[in-house]
Amino acid sequence: QVKLVESGGGSVQPGGSLRLSCAVSGVPSITDVVMSWHRQPPGKERELVATISSTVYNIKYADSVKGRFTMSRGSARTTVYLQMNSLKAEDTAMYYCNAEFSRHGIRIGELWGQGTQVTVSS
């Protein structure tokens, strides 16, 4: 019933922009959802890029993307975006959306997106 779909990756030149989208559907209203964007550059470990709560507008960013990336929510609390500006070659990675579900403060599960490739090169 619960589904997560992400999209928006592509290839751009340095300084360009991309907007990633992640939509989660079928989540019961009583379930709290914390959504986040992660990325995994070639040959490196997966890292957290940004995260946001579905109920509290408190966004956290990795230092490497502050001032360049903006995470936001759509009209639905379980729809999020990652606006990526001033892209650099080091931003090249597979980007993954994650949704962590909890009830009454207890984690009950999570979903990962299939990944969307972002490539920044001249």
Short mmCIF file of N, CA, C and O in Angstrom, two decimals:
data_model
loop_
_atom_site.label_atom_id
_atom_site.label_comp_id
_atom_site.label_asym_id
_atom_site.label_seq_id
_atom_site.Cartn_x
_atom_site.Cartn_y
_atom_site.Cartn_z
N GLN A 1 0.82 -1.20 0.00
CA GLN A 1 0.00 0.00 0.00
C GLN A 1 0.86 1.27 0.00
O GLN A 1 0.56 2.24 -0.71
N VAL A 2 1.90 1.25 0.80
CA VAL A 2 2.79 2.41 0.87
C VAL A 2 3.79 2.33 -0.28
O VAL A 2 4.46 1.32 -0.47
N LYS A 3 3.89 3.42 -1.02
CA LYS A 3 4.78 3.48 -2.17
C LYS A 3 5.64 4.73 -2.14
O LYS A 3 5.22 5.77 -1.64
N LEU A 4 6.84 4.61 -2.68
CA LEU A 4 7.75 5.74 -2.78
C LEU A 4 8.32 5.78 -4.19
O LEU A 4 8.83 4.78 -4.68
N VAL A 5 8.21 6.94 -4.81
CA VAL A 5 8.71 7.12 -6.16
C VAL A 5 9.55 8.40 -6.22
O VAL A 5 9.11 9.45 -5.77
N GLU A 6 10.75 8.30 -6.77
CA GLU A 6 11.59 9.46 -6.93
C GLU A 6 12.01 9.63 -8.38
O GLU A 6 12.08 8.67 -9.14
N SER A 7 12.32 10.87 -8.73
CA SER A 7 12.71 11.18 -10.10
C SER A 7 13.42 12.53 -10.14
O SER A 7 13.52 13.22 -9.13
N GLY A 8 13.90 12.90 -11.31
CA GLY A 8 14.48 14.22 -11.50
C GLY A 8 15.96 14.27 -11.80
O GLY A 8 16.51 15.34 -12.05
N GLY A 9 16.64 13.14 -11.77
CA GLY A 9 18.06 13.14 -12.05
C GLY A 9 18.36 13.43 -13.50
O GLY A 9 17.47 13.48 -14.35
N GLY A 10 19.63 13.65 -13.78
CA GLY A 10 20.04 13.93 -15.13
C GLY A 10 21.49 14.36 -15.19
O GLY A 10 22.21 14.27 -14.20
N SER A 11 21.90 14.83 -16.35
CA SER A 11 23.26 15.30 -16.56
C SER A 11 23.27 16.79 -16.81
O SER A 11 22.50 17.29 -17.64
N VAL A 12 24.12 17.50 -16.09
CA VAL A 12 24.22 18.95 -16.24
C VAL A 12 25.67 19.38 -16.18
O VAL A 12 26.54 18.64 -15.72
N GLN A 13 25.94 20.60 -16.64
CA GLN A 13 27.27 21.17 -16.55
C GLN A 13 27.46 21.81 -15.19
O GLN A 13 26.49 22.14 -14.50
N PRO A 14 28.70 21.99 -14.76
CA PRO A 14 28.94 22.67 -13.49
C PRO A 14 28.24 24.02 -13.46
O PRO A 14 28.25 24.76 -14.44
N GLY A 15 27.61 24.33 -12.32
CA GLY A 15 26.87 25.57 -12.19
C GLY A 15 25.40 25.42 -12.55
O GLY A 15 24.61 26.33 -12.30
N GLY A 16 25.04 24.29 -13.10
CA GLY A 16 23.67 24.05 -13.49
C GLY A 16 22.79 23.65 -12.32
O GLY A 16 23.24 23.58 -11.17
N SER A 17 21.53 23.38 -12.62
CA SER A 17 20.56 23.04 -11.59
C SER A 17 19.73 21.83 -11.96
O SER A 17 19.52 21.54 -13.14
N LEU A 18 19.27 21.14 -10.94
CA LEU A 18 18.36 20.03 -11.10
C LEU A 18 17.39 20.03 -9.92
O LEU A 18 17.73 20.53 -8.84
N ARG A 19 16.22 19.47 -10.13
CA ARG A 19 15.25 19.36 -9.06
C ARG A 19 14.78 17.93 -8.95
O ARG A 19 14.19 17.38 -9.88
N LEU A 20 15.04 17.32 -7.81
CA LEU A 20 14.62 15.96 -7.56
C LEU A 20 13.28 15.94 -6.84
O LEU A 20 13.00 16.82 -6.03
N SER A 21 12.49 14.94 -7.13
CA SER A 21 11.18 14.81 -6.50
C SER A 21 11.06 13.44 -5.85
O SER A 21 11.59 12.45 -6.35
N CYS A 22 10.34 13.40 -4.75
CA CYS A 22 10.10 12.15 -4.05
C CYS A 22 8.69 12.20 -3.48
O CYS A 22 8.37 13.09 -2.70
N ALA A 23 7.89 11.23 -3.86
CA ALA A 23 6.51 11.19 -3.39
C ALA A 23 6.21 9.85 -2.73
O ALA A 23 6.45 8.79 -3.32
N VAL A 24 5.69 9.92 -1.54
CA VAL A 24 5.28 8.73 -0.80
C VAL A 24 3.77 8.74 -0.69
O VAL A 24 3.18 9.74 -0.30
N SER A 25 3.16 7.64 -1.01
CA SER A 25 1.71 7.54 -0.95
C SER A 25 1.28 6.36 -0.09
O SER A 25 2.06 5.44 0.15
N GLY A 26 0.04 6.39 0.34
CA GLY A 26 -0.51 5.30 1.11
C GLY A 26 -0.11 5.27 2.57
O GLY A 26 -0.22 4.22 3.22
N VAL A 27 0.35 6.38 3.10
CA VAL A 27 0.77 6.45 4.50
C VAL A 27 -0.41 6.83 5.39
O VAL A 27 -1.04 7.85 5.17
N PRO A 28 -0.70 6.02 6.39
CA PRO A 28 -1.80 6.37 7.32
C PRO A 28 -1.54 7.71 7.99
O PRO A 28 -0.39 8.06 8.28
N SER A 29 -2.60 8.45 8.25
CA SER A 29 -2.47 9.79 8.81
C SER A 29 -1.82 9.82 10.19
O SER A 29 -1.23 10.83 10.57
N ILE A 30 -1.92 8.75 10.94
CA ILE A 30 -1.35 8.70 12.27
C ILE A 30 0.15 8.42 12.26
O ILE A 30 0.80 8.47 13.31
N THR A 31 0.68 8.12 11.10
CA THR A 31 2.08 7.79 10.98
C THR A 31 2.92 9.03 10.73
O THR A 31 2.62 9.83 9.85
N ASP A 32 3.97 9.18 11.53
CA ASP A 32 4.90 10.28 11.33
C ASP A 32 5.92 9.84 10.29
O ASP A 32 6.36 8.69 10.29
N VAL A 33 6.28 10.75 9.41
CA VAL A 33 7.22 10.43 8.34
C VAL A 33 8.36 11.43 8.31
O VAL A 33 8.13 12.63 8.19
N VAL A 34 9.56 10.93 8.44
CA VAL A 34 10.75 11.76 8.28
C VAL A 34 11.36 11.38 6.94
O VAL A 34 11.69 10.22 6.71
N MET A 35 11.48 12.36 6.07
CA MET A 35 12.02 12.10 4.75
C MET A 35 13.39 12.72 4.58
O MET A 35 13.69 13.77 5.17
N SER A 36 14.20 12.07 3.80
CA SER A 36 15.56 12.55 3.63
C SER A 36 16.09 12.19 2.25
O SER A 36 15.59 11.28 1.58
N TRP A 37 17.10 12.92 1.86
CA TRP A 37 17.83 12.65 0.62
C TRP A 37 19.23 12.21 0.98
O TRP A 37 19.89 12.82 1.82
N HIS A 38 19.66 11.15 0.35
CA HIS A 38 21.00 10.63 0.51
C HIS A 38 21.65 10.54 -0.86
O HIS A 38 20.96 10.54 -1.87
N ARG A 39 22.95 10.44 -0.87
CA ARG A 39 23.63 10.26 -2.15
C ARG A 39 24.85 9.38 -1.96
O ARG A 39 25.43 9.32 -0.88
N GLN A 40 25.21 8.71 -3.02
CA GLN A 40 26.37 7.83 -3.00
C GLN A 40 27.21 8.07 -4.24
O GLN A 40 26.87 7.60 -5.33
N PRO A 41 28.31 8.81 -4.07
CA PRO A 41 29.22 9.03 -5.20
C PRO A 41 29.90 7.72 -5.58
O PRO A 41 29.97 6.79 -4.77
N PRO A 42 30.40 7.62 -6.79
CA PRO A 42 31.07 6.39 -7.21
C PRO A 42 32.22 6.04 -6.28
O PRO A 42 33.06 6.88 -5.97
N GLY A 43 32.24 4.81 -5.80
CA GLY A 43 33.31 4.34 -4.95
C GLY A 43 33.31 4.87 -3.53
O GLY A 43 34.27 4.64 -2.80
N LYS A 44 32.27 5.58 -3.13
CA LYS A 44 32.21 6.15 -1.79
C LYS A 44 30.97 5.66 -1.04
O LYS A 44 30.07 5.07 -1.61
N GLU A 45 30.97 5.93 0.26
CA GLU A 45 29.85 5.53 1.10
C GLU A 45 28.66 6.45 0.89
O GLU A 45 28.80 7.62 0.52
N ARG A 46 27.49 5.93 1.14
CA ARG A 46 26.28 6.73 1.05
C ARG A 46 26.28 7.76 2.18
O ARG A 46 26.64 7.45 3.32
N GLU A 47 25.87 8.98 1.87
CA GLU A 47 25.86 10.05 2.85
C GLU A 47 24.53 10.78 2.86
O GLU A 47 23.84 10.86 1.85
N LEU A 48 24.21 11.34 4.00
CA LEU A 48 22.99 12.12 4.14
C LEU A 48 23.18 13.49 3.52
O LEU A 48 24.18 14.16 3.77
N VAL A 49 22.21 13.91 2.72
CA VAL A 49 22.26 15.22 2.08
C VAL A 49 21.37 16.21 2.80
O VAL A 49 21.77 17.33 3.12
N ALA A 50 20.14 15.82 3.05
CA ALA A 50 19.18 16.69 3.73
C ALA A 50 18.05 15.85 4.29
O ALA A 50 17.75 14.77 3.80
N THR A 51 17.41 16.37 5.33
CA THR A 51 16.30 15.65 5.94
C THR A 51 15.25 16.62 6.46
O THR A 51 15.57 17.75 6.85
N ILE A 52 14.00 16.18 6.46
CA ILE A 52 12.90 17.01 6.92
C ILE A 52 11.82 16.13 7.53
O ILE A 52 11.56 15.03 7.06
N SER A 53 11.20 16.64 8.58
CA SER A 53 10.09 15.94 9.21
C SER A 53 8.80 16.26 8.48
O SER A 53 8.63 17.35 7.93
N SER A 54 7.88 15.32 8.47
CA SER A 54 6.60 15.54 7.82
C SER A 54 5.69 16.46 8.62
O SER A 54 4.72 16.98 8.09
N THR A 55 6.00 16.65 9.90
CA THR A 55 5.16 17.46 10.77
C THR A 55 5.83 18.73 11.29
O THR A 55 5.16 19.65 11.70
N VAL A 56 7.13 18.75 11.27
CA VAL A 56 7.89 19.91 11.74
C VAL A 56 8.78 20.42 10.62
O VAL A 56 9.57 19.66 10.06
N TYR A 57 8.66 21.70 10.32
CA TYR A 57 9.45 22.27 9.24
C TYR A 57 10.84 22.61 9.74
O TYR A 57 11.21 23.79 9.91
N ASN A 58 11.60 21.58 9.98
CA ASN A 58 12.96 21.72 10.46
C ASN A 58 13.85 20.92 9.52
O ASN A 58 13.86 19.69 9.55
N ILE A 59 14.57 21.63 8.69
CA ILE A 59 15.38 20.99 7.67
C ILE A 59 16.86 21.04 8.03
O ILE A 59 17.37 22.07 8.47
N LYS A 60 17.54 19.95 7.84
CA LYS A 60 18.96 19.87 8.10
C LYS A 60 19.68 19.50 6.81
O LYS A 60 19.21 18.66 6.04
N TYR A 61 20.83 20.12 6.60
CA TYR A 61 21.61 19.88 5.40
C TYR A 61 23.04 19.48 5.74
O TYR A 61 23.59 19.89 6.76
N ALA A 62 23.61 18.70 4.85
CA ALA A 62 25.02 18.40 4.98
C ALA A 62 25.79 19.68 4.68
O ALA A 62 25.36 20.51 3.87
N ASP A 63 26.92 19.86 5.34
CA ASP A 63 27.71 21.07 5.14
C ASP A 63 28.10 21.27 3.68
O ASP A 63 28.20 22.40 3.21
N SER A 64 28.31 20.19 2.98
CA SER A 64 28.76 20.26 1.60
C SER A 64 27.74 20.85 0.64
O SER A 64 28.09 21.26 -0.47
N VAL A 65 26.48 20.89 1.05
CA VAL A 65 25.43 21.39 0.15
C VAL A 65 24.72 22.63 0.66
O VAL A 65 23.88 23.19 -0.05
N LYS A 66 25.05 23.08 1.86
CA LYS A 66 24.40 24.26 2.42
C LYS A 66 24.61 25.47 1.52
O LYS A 66 25.70 25.73 1.04
N GLY A 67 23.52 26.20 1.29
CA GLY A 67 23.57 27.37 0.45
C GLY A 67 23.36 27.08 -1.02
O GLY A 67 23.14 28.00 -1.81
N ARG A 68 23.42 25.81 -1.38
CA ARG A 68 23.24 25.43 -2.78
C ARG A 68 22.01 24.54 -2.99
O ARG A 68 21.34 24.65 -4.01
N PHE A 69 21.74 23.67 -2.04
CA PHE A 69 20.59 22.77 -2.13
C PHE A 69 19.48 23.24 -1.20
O PHE A 69 19.75 23.76 -0.11
N THR A 70 18.25 23.03 -1.62
CA THR A 70 17.10 23.38 -0.80
C THR A 70 16.09 22.24 -0.82
O THR A 70 15.62 21.84 -1.89
N MET A 71 15.80 21.70 0.35
CA MET A 71 14.79 20.67 0.46
C MET A 71 13.47 21.33 0.86
O MET A 71 13.44 22.22 1.69
N SER A 72 12.39 20.88 0.26
CA SER A 72 11.09 21.47 0.54
C SER A 72 10.00 20.42 0.47
O SER A 72 10.21 19.32 -0.06
N ARG A 73 8.84 20.77 1.01
CA ARG A 73 7.69 19.88 0.98
C ARG A 73 6.65 20.40 0.00
O ARG A 73 6.50 21.61 -0.19
N GLY A 74 5.93 19.48 -0.59
CA GLY A 74 4.83 19.86 -1.44
C GLY A 74 3.59 20.04 -0.60
O GLY A 74 3.66 20.12 0.63
N SER A 75 2.44 20.13 -1.26
CA SER A 75 1.19 20.29 -0.52
C SER A 75 0.94 19.10 0.39
O SER A 75 0.34 19.24 1.46
N ALA A 76 1.40 17.96 -0.02
CA ALA A 76 1.34 16.76 0.81
C ALA A 76 2.62 16.66 1.62
O ALA A 76 3.71 16.89 1.10
N ARG A 77 2.49 16.34 2.89
CA ARG A 77 3.65 16.28 3.77
C ARG A 77 4.63 15.18 3.37
O ARG A 77 5.80 15.23 3.76
N THR A 78 4.15 14.21 2.62
CA THR A 78 5.00 13.11 2.20
C THR A 78 5.51 13.26 0.77
O THR A 78 5.92 12.29 0.15
N THR A 79 5.45 14.47 0.26
CA THR A 79 6.04 14.79 -1.03
C THR A 79 7.13 15.82 -0.79
O THR A 79 6.87 16.87 -0.21
N VAL A 80 8.33 15.51 -1.20
CA VAL A 80 9.44 16.42 -0.98
C VAL A 80 10.23 16.62 -2.26
O VAL A 80 10.18 15.81 -3.19
N TYR A 81 10.99 17.71 -2.27
CA TYR A 81 11.82 18.05 -3.41
C TYR A 81 13.21 18.41 -2.93
O TYR A 81 13.43 18.78 -1.78
N LEU A 82 14.14 18.30 -3.83
CA LEU A 82 15.50 18.75 -3.56
C LEU A 82 15.93 19.60 -4.74
O LEU A 82 16.22 19.09 -5.81
N GLN A 83 15.92 20.91 -4.52
CA GLN A 83 16.37 21.84 -5.54
C GLN A 83 17.88 21.97 -5.41
O GLN A 83 18.38 22.39 -4.37
N MET A 84 18.59 21.62 -6.46
CA MET A 84 20.04 21.63 -6.44
C MET A 84 20.54 22.69 -7.41
O MET A 84 20.36 22.57 -8.62
N ASN A 85 21.17 23.72 -6.86
CA ASN A 85 21.72 24.80 -7.66
C ASN A 85 23.24 24.83 -7.54
O ASN A 85 23.81 24.24 -6.63
N SER A 86 23.85 25.55 -8.45
CA SER A 86 25.31 25.68 -8.45
C SER A 86 25.99 24.33 -8.31
O SER A 86 26.91 24.15 -7.50
N LEU A 87 25.54 23.40 -9.09
CA LEU A 87 26.06 22.04 -8.99
C LEU A 87 27.54 21.96 -9.34
O LEU A 87 28.03 22.66 -10.24
N LYS A 88 28.22 21.10 -8.62
CA LYS A 88 29.65 20.88 -8.81
C LYS A 88 29.88 19.44 -9.23
O LYS A 88 29.04 18.58 -9.03
N ALA A 89 31.05 19.19 -9.77
CA ALA A 89 31.39 17.85 -10.20
C ALA A 89 31.31 16.87 -9.03
O ALA A 89 30.90 15.71 -9.22
N GLU A 90 31.67 17.32 -7.84
CA GLU A 90 31.64 16.45 -6.67
C GLU A 90 30.23 16.11 -6.21
O GLU A 90 30.05 15.28 -5.32
N ASP A 91 29.22 16.74 -6.81
CA ASP A 91 27.84 16.40 -6.50
C ASP A 91 27.38 15.18 -7.29
O ASP A 91 26.28 14.67 -7.06
N THR A 92 28.20 14.74 -8.21
CA THR A 92 27.87 13.57 -9.01
C THR A 92 27.69 12.36 -8.10
O THR A 92 28.58 12.01 -7.33
N ALA A 93 26.54 11.73 -8.18
CA ALA A 93 26.23 10.60 -7.32
C ALA A 93 24.88 10.02 -7.69
O ALA A 93 24.11 10.62 -8.44
N MET A 94 24.61 8.86 -7.13
CA MET A 94 23.27 8.32 -7.20
C MET A 94 22.54 8.89 -5.98
O MET A 94 23.01 8.75 -4.85
N TYR A 95 21.42 9.53 -6.22
CA TYR A 95 20.65 10.14 -5.15
C TYR A 95 19.46 9.27 -4.79
O TYR A 95 18.72 8.80 -5.66
N TYR A 96 19.28 9.07 -3.50
CA TYR A 96 18.20 8.22 -2.99
C TYR A 96 17.30 8.98 -2.03
O TYR A 96 17.78 9.71 -1.16
N CYS A 97 16.03 8.78 -2.17
CA CYS A 97 15.06 9.32 -1.24
C CYS A 97 14.74 8.25 -0.20
O CYS A 97 14.64 7.07 -0.54
N ASN A 98 14.61 8.66 1.04
CA ASN A 98 14.29 7.75 2.12
C ASN A 98 13.13 8.28 2.94
O ASN A 98 13.05 9.47 3.22
N ALA A 99 12.24 7.40 3.32
CA ALA A 99 11.13 7.75 4.19
C ALA A 99 11.15 6.82 5.38
O ALA A 99 11.13 5.60 5.22
N GLU A 100 11.22 7.41 6.56
CA GLU A 100 11.23 6.64 7.80
C GLU A 100 9.91 6.84 8.52
O GLU A 100 9.51 7.97 8.78
N PHE A 101 9.26 5.75 8.84
CA PHE A 101 7.94 5.81 9.44
C PHE A 101 7.98 5.50 10.93
O PHE A 101 8.70 4.61 11.38
N SER A 102 7.17 6.21 11.69
CA SER A 102 7.08 5.97 13.12
C SER A 102 5.69 6.27 13.64
O SER A 102 4.94 7.03 13.04
N ARG A 103 5.36 5.67 14.76
CA ARG A 103 4.10 5.92 15.45
C ARG A 103 4.40 6.06 16.92
O ARG A 103 5.05 5.20 17.51
N HIS A 104 3.94 7.14 17.50
CA HIS A 104 4.17 7.43 18.91
C HIS A 104 5.66 7.38 19.25
O HIS A 104 6.05 6.89 20.31
N GLY A 105 6.47 7.88 18.34
CA GLY A 105 7.89 7.94 18.57
C GLY A 105 8.63 6.64 18.34
O GLY A 105 9.85 6.57 18.55
N ILE A 106 7.94 5.62 17.91
CA ILE A 106 8.55 4.32 17.67
C ILE A 106 8.69 4.06 16.18
O ILE A 106 7.70 4.09 15.45
N ARG A 107 9.89 3.81 15.75
CA ARG A 107 10.14 3.53 14.35
C ARG A 107 9.52 2.20 13.96
O ARG A 107 9.72 1.19 14.63
N ILE A 108 8.78 2.21 12.85
CA ILE A 108 8.13 0.98 12.42
C ILE A 108 8.59 0.50 11.06
O ILE A 108 8.25 -0.61 10.64
N GLY A 109 9.34 1.32 10.35
CA GLY A 109 9.84 0.89 9.07
C GLY A 109 10.36 2.03 8.22
O GLY A 109 10.31 3.19 8.61
N GLU A 110 10.84 1.69 7.06
CA GLU A 110 11.36 2.70 6.14
C GLU A 110 11.29 2.20 4.71
O GLU A 110 11.18 1.00 4.45
N LEU A 111 11.37 3.14 3.77
CA LEU A 111 11.40 2.83 2.36
C LEU A 111 12.51 3.62 1.69
O LEU A 111 12.76 4.78 2.05
N TRP A 112 13.15 3.00 0.73
CA TRP A 112 14.18 3.67 -0.07
C TRP A 112 13.72 3.76 -1.51
O TRP A 112 13.12 2.82 -2.05
N GLY A 113 14.02 4.87 -2.13
CA GLY A 113 13.73 5.02 -3.54
C GLY A 113 14.69 4.18 -4.36
O GLY A 113 15.69 3.66 -3.85
N GLN A 114 14.38 4.05 -5.64
CA GLN A 114 15.22 3.23 -6.51
C GLN A 114 16.53 3.92 -6.88
O GLN A 114 17.45 3.28 -7.38
N GLY A 115 16.61 5.22 -6.62
CA GLY A 115 17.79 5.98 -6.94
C GLY A 115 17.65 6.71 -8.26
O GLY A 115 17.05 6.19 -9.21
N THR A 116 18.19 7.91 -8.32
CA THR A 116 18.20 8.67 -9.55
C THR A 116 19.59 9.28 -9.73
O THR A 116 20.14 9.88 -8.81
N GLN A 117 20.16 9.09 -10.89
CA GLN A 117 21.54 9.49 -11.13
C GLN A 117 21.66 10.97 -11.44
O GLN A 117 20.93 11.52 -12.27
N VAL A 118 22.60 11.62 -10.76
CA VAL A 118 22.93 13.02 -11.03
C VAL A 118 24.38 13.06 -11.47
O VAL A 118 25.27 12.62 -10.74
N THR A 119 24.61 13.58 -12.65
CA THR A 119 25.96 13.66 -13.19
C THR A 119 26.27 15.11 -13.55
O THR A 119 25.54 15.74 -14.31
N VAL A 120 27.35 15.63 -12.98
CA VAL A 120 27.77 17.00 -13.23
C VAL A 120 29.15 16.97 -13.88
O VAL A 120 30.12 16.57 -13.25
N SER A 121 29.22 17.39 -15.12
CA SER A 121 30.49 17.38 -15.84
C SER A 121 30.47 18.40 -16.96
O SER A 121 29.42 18.80 -17.44
N SER A 122 31.67 18.81 -17.36
CA SER A 122 31.78 19.78 -18.44
C SER A 122 31.60 19.12 -19.79
O SER A 122 31.88 17.94 -19.97
#
